[in-house]
Amino acid sequence: MLQANKGNVISRFHKTSLEIRNLELTYYLTVFNRLSSISSILAGFASSALTMSVPGWEDSLLVTSFLIFTSCAFGTNLLVILIATLCNLWGPGKALRGADQAHLHRAIEVLEQAQKEAMRFFVIGLFCYFISTILVVWLFFDKMGALMTTVILIFFCFLLVRQSLVIRRAFIPNEGFTTGLIHGNPVKSHPEGPGPSGSGLTRAR
């Protein structure tokens, strides 16, 4: 009877820990969906900018810089879309159809690393698109109008960076986030009955 009760408690604990990990999985998939949506918009803007007719009398260095930054903005946002799409396709499948809970833990680890890479590409793409917008102004407007627009855009870029840092400090702790991973095998049992040796649980780190 005691062994049955022990098995029931450990099984419920194991089920609850997997539910917590499933919430982590859902969180990462939601982040990828948001990143993919925003990157799709930015990639569309960059693609439209690449099709514009540049005046032939403009400085070749300015035109070359515009093409480089616009292409980088388009390429990095496509990378974000690709990473987000593949993670949304294959991440839940690995977590759901794995042989044991280790596949769920591994899927979440991969999603966490992929999210960091996607955020890095997203920031680079946003920066390149911002520079591309400034160069477009210098290509199609007179110097006075281009200068005024550049000052305004740089001001809003400063506000964007500042607001991003404020929100990051508010939501992301310096020591990093904890996880729902439980080390060991929560359902392991030995024939000698209840006791410290009868459970495979180890302390979470």
Short mmCIF file of C-alpha atoms in Angstrom, two decimals:
data_model
loop_
_atom_site.label_atom_id
_atom_site.label_comp_id
_atom_site.label_asym_id
_atom_site.label_seq_id
_atom_site.Cartn_x
_atom_site.Cartn_y
_atom_site.Cartn_z
CA MET A 1 0.00 0.00 0.00
CA LEU A 2 2.78 2.41 0.93
CA GLN A 3 4.64 1.56 -2.27
CA ALA A 4 1.49 2.19 -4.33
CA ASN A 5 0.92 5.55 -2.62
CA LYS A 6 4.54 6.45 -3.20
CA GLY A 7 4.27 5.58 -6.88
CA ASN A 8 1.09 7.66 -7.18
CA VAL A 9 2.71 10.72 -5.58
CA ILE A 10 5.85 10.48 -7.72
CA SER A 11 3.79 9.99 -10.88
CA ARG A 12 1.72 13.09 -10.15
CA PHE A 13 4.86 15.06 -9.41
CA HIS A 14 6.40 13.86 -12.67
CA LYS A 15 3.24 14.83 -14.58
CA THR A 16 3.23 18.31 -13.01
CA SER A 17 6.90 18.87 -13.89
CA LEU A 18 6.20 17.91 -17.51
CA GLU A 19 3.26 20.30 -17.61
CA ILE A 20 5.58 23.10 -16.44
CA ARG A 21 8.05 22.20 -19.19
CA ASN A 22 5.21 22.20 -21.69
CA LEU A 23 4.45 25.79 -20.66
CA GLU A 24 8.08 26.62 -21.44
CA LEU A 25 7.68 24.99 -24.85
CA THR A 26 4.55 27.05 -25.53
CA TYR A 27 6.36 30.22 -24.49
CA TYR A 28 9.20 29.70 -26.96
CA LEU A 29 6.79 28.89 -29.79
CA THR A 30 4.86 32.08 -29.05
CA VAL A 31 8.08 34.11 -29.18
CA PHE A 32 8.96 32.57 -32.55
CA ASN A 33 5.50 33.40 -33.91
CA ARG A 34 5.89 37.06 -32.90
CA LEU A 35 9.39 37.31 -34.33
CA SER A 36 8.29 35.69 -37.57
CA SER A 37 5.39 38.11 -37.99
CA ILE A 38 7.49 41.23 -37.44
CA SER A 39 10.38 39.95 -39.56
CA SER A 40 7.96 39.22 -42.41
CA ILE A 41 6.87 42.86 -42.41
CA LEU A 42 10.46 44.15 -42.32
CA ALA A 43 11.54 41.72 -45.06
CA GLY A 44 8.66 42.95 -47.22
CA PHE A 45 9.74 46.57 -46.71
CA ALA A 46 13.35 45.70 -47.57
CA SER A 47 12.26 43.77 -50.65
CA SER A 48 10.25 46.75 -51.86
CA ALA A 49 13.23 49.05 -51.30
CA LEU A 50 15.41 46.82 -53.46
CA THR A 51 13.05 47.25 -56.41
CA MET A 52 13.14 51.05 -56.36
CA SER A 53 14.69 52.89 -59.31
CA VAL A 54 17.75 54.74 -58.08
CA PRO A 55 18.63 57.95 -59.97
CA GLY A 56 21.68 57.47 -62.17
CA TRP A 57 23.35 60.72 -61.11
CA GLU A 58 23.62 59.74 -57.44
CA ASP A 59 26.96 58.98 -55.83
CA SER A 60 27.96 55.36 -56.46
CA LEU A 61 29.22 54.95 -52.88
CA LEU A 62 25.85 56.04 -51.52
CA VAL A 63 24.00 53.69 -53.86
CA THR A 64 26.31 50.80 -52.97
CA SER A 65 25.84 51.42 -49.24
CA PHE A 66 22.07 51.51 -49.73
CA LEU A 67 22.09 48.19 -51.57
CA ILE A 68 24.36 46.54 -48.98
CA PHE A 69 22.31 47.58 -45.95
CA THR A 70 19.00 46.83 -47.65
CA SER A 71 20.20 43.38 -48.71
CA CYS A 72 21.47 42.68 -45.20
CA ALA A 73 18.11 43.75 -43.75
CA PHE A 74 16.28 41.47 -46.18
CA GLY A 75 18.61 38.52 -45.60
CA THR A 76 18.70 38.68 -41.79
CA ASN A 77 14.92 38.94 -41.55
CA LEU A 78 14.59 35.94 -43.86
CA LEU A 79 16.90 34.04 -41.49
CA VAL A 80 14.63 34.93 -38.56
CA ILE A 81 11.60 33.69 -40.51
CA LEU A 82 13.41 30.46 -41.41
CA ILE A 83 14.54 29.77 -37.83
CA ALA A 84 11.07 30.52 -36.44
CA THR A 85 9.33 28.35 -39.04
CA LEU A 86 11.59 25.34 -38.58
CA CYS A 87 11.41 25.56 -34.78
CA ASN A 88 7.61 25.75 -34.91
CA LEU A 89 7.50 22.76 -37.26
CA TRP A 90 9.99 20.40 -35.62
CA GLY A 91 10.20 21.52 -31.98
CA PRO A 92 6.77 20.30 -30.81
CA GLY A 93 7.19 17.06 -32.80
CA LYS A 94 10.41 16.15 -31.01
CA ALA A 95 8.90 16.99 -27.63
CA LEU A 96 5.68 15.06 -28.30
CA ARG A 97 6.91 11.91 -30.04
CA GLY A 98 10.12 11.27 -28.11
CA ALA A 99 10.68 8.01 -26.27
CA ASP A 100 10.92 9.68 -22.85
CA GLN A 101 10.99 13.06 -21.12
CA ALA A 102 14.57 13.66 -22.24
CA HIS A 103 13.30 14.55 -25.73
CA LEU A 104 11.11 17.29 -24.25
CA HIS A 105 14.04 18.71 -22.29
CA ARG A 106 16.29 18.57 -25.35
CA ALA A 107 13.65 20.27 -27.53
CA ILE A 108 13.37 23.15 -25.06
CA GLU A 109 17.17 23.53 -24.91
CA VAL A 110 17.35 23.74 -28.72
CA LEU A 111 14.48 26.25 -28.82
CA GLU A 112 16.21 28.41 -26.21
CA GLN A 113 19.43 28.54 -28.24
CA ALA A 114 17.52 29.15 -31.47
CA GLN A 115 15.64 32.02 -29.84
CA LYS A 116 18.92 33.72 -28.91
CA GLU A 117 20.18 33.38 -32.48
CA ALA A 118 16.88 34.62 -33.92
CA MET A 119 16.90 37.67 -31.63
CA ARG A 120 20.48 38.43 -32.68
CA PHE A 121 19.56 38.30 -36.37
CA PHE A 122 16.41 40.32 -35.71
CA VAL A 123 18.34 43.16 -34.06
CA ILE A 124 20.90 43.18 -36.87
CA GLY A 125 18.13 43.24 -39.47
CA LEU A 126 16.34 46.08 -37.69
CA PHE A 127 19.53 48.11 -37.54
CA CYS A 128 20.31 47.51 -41.23
CA TYR A 129 16.77 48.49 -42.22
CA PHE A 130 17.06 51.68 -40.20
CA ILE A 131 20.33 52.62 -41.95
CA SER A 132 18.76 51.72 -45.29
CA THR A 133 15.86 54.10 -44.61
CA ILE A 134 18.27 56.95 -43.88
CA LEU A 135 20.17 56.25 -47.11
CA VAL A 136 16.92 56.27 -49.10
CA VAL A 137 16.26 59.78 -47.84
CA TRP A 138 19.67 60.95 -49.07
CA LEU A 139 19.06 59.32 -52.45
CA PHE A 140 15.69 60.91 -53.23
CA PHE A 141 15.55 64.22 -51.31
CA ASP A 142 17.54 67.43 -51.27
CA LYS A 143 20.27 67.91 -48.69
CA MET A 144 18.24 70.07 -46.32
CA GLY A 145 15.26 67.72 -46.29
CA ALA A 146 17.53 64.68 -45.99
CA LEU A 147 19.40 66.26 -43.07
CA MET A 148 16.22 67.09 -41.18
CA THR A 149 14.82 63.60 -41.76
CA THR A 150 18.09 61.99 -40.69
CA VAL A 151 18.12 63.94 -37.41
CA ILE A 152 14.53 62.89 -36.68
CA LEU A 153 15.25 59.25 -37.50
CA ILE A 154 18.38 59.19 -35.34
CA PHE A 155 16.39 60.69 -32.47
CA PHE A 156 13.76 57.98 -32.72
CA CYS A 157 16.50 55.36 -33.03
CA PHE A 158 17.92 56.61 -29.74
CA LEU A 159 14.47 56.36 -28.15
CA LEU A 160 14.03 52.86 -29.58
CA VAL A 161 17.33 51.64 -28.09
CA ARG A 162 16.65 53.32 -24.76
CA GLN A 163 13.14 51.89 -24.48
CA SER A 164 14.37 48.43 -25.44
CA LEU A 165 17.01 48.52 -22.69
CA VAL A 166 14.50 49.72 -20.10
CA ILE A 167 12.04 46.95 -20.95
CA ARG A 168 14.84 44.35 -21.05
CA ARG A 169 16.06 45.33 -17.57
CA ALA A 170 12.48 45.20 -16.27
CA PHE A 171 11.72 41.69 -17.54
CA ILE A 172 15.05 39.87 -17.87
CA PRO A 173 17.02 39.28 -14.64
CA ASN A 174 20.81 39.53 -14.65
CA GLU A 175 21.22 36.00 -13.32
CA GLY A 176 19.05 34.53 -16.07
CA PHE A 177 15.84 32.55 -15.93
CA THR A 178 15.34 29.28 -14.12
CA THR A 179 13.84 26.23 -15.82
CA GLY A 180 11.41 23.50 -14.89
CA LEU A 181 13.98 20.77 -15.50
CA ILE A 182 14.15 18.11 -12.77
CA HIS A 183 17.42 16.16 -12.80
CA GLY A 184 17.18 12.40 -12.48
CA ASN A 185 14.36 9.97 -13.18
CA PRO A 186 11.30 10.95 -11.14
CA VAL A 187 9.58 7.56 -11.63
CA LYS A 188 12.54 5.30 -10.90
CA SER A 189 11.83 2.77 -8.16
CA HIS A 190 13.84 0.01 -6.51
CA PRO A 191 12.53 -3.24 -5.02
CA GLU A 192 13.79 -2.42 -1.53
CA GLY A 193 10.74 -0.22 -0.96
CA PRO A 194 10.29 3.39 0.06
CA GLY A 195 13.22 5.38 1.26
CA PRO A 196 16.01 7.55 -0.08
CA SER A 197 17.25 4.79 -2.37
CA GLY A 198 13.82 4.12 -3.80
CA SER A 199 13.56 7.33 -5.80
CA GLY A 200 15.60 8.54 -8.70
CA LEU A 201 15.03 12.21 -7.91
CA THR A 202 18.02 14.48 -7.57
CA ARG A 203 18.18 18.11 -6.67
CA ALA A 204 17.39 20.53 -9.47
CA ARG A 205 20.20 22.92 -10.31
#
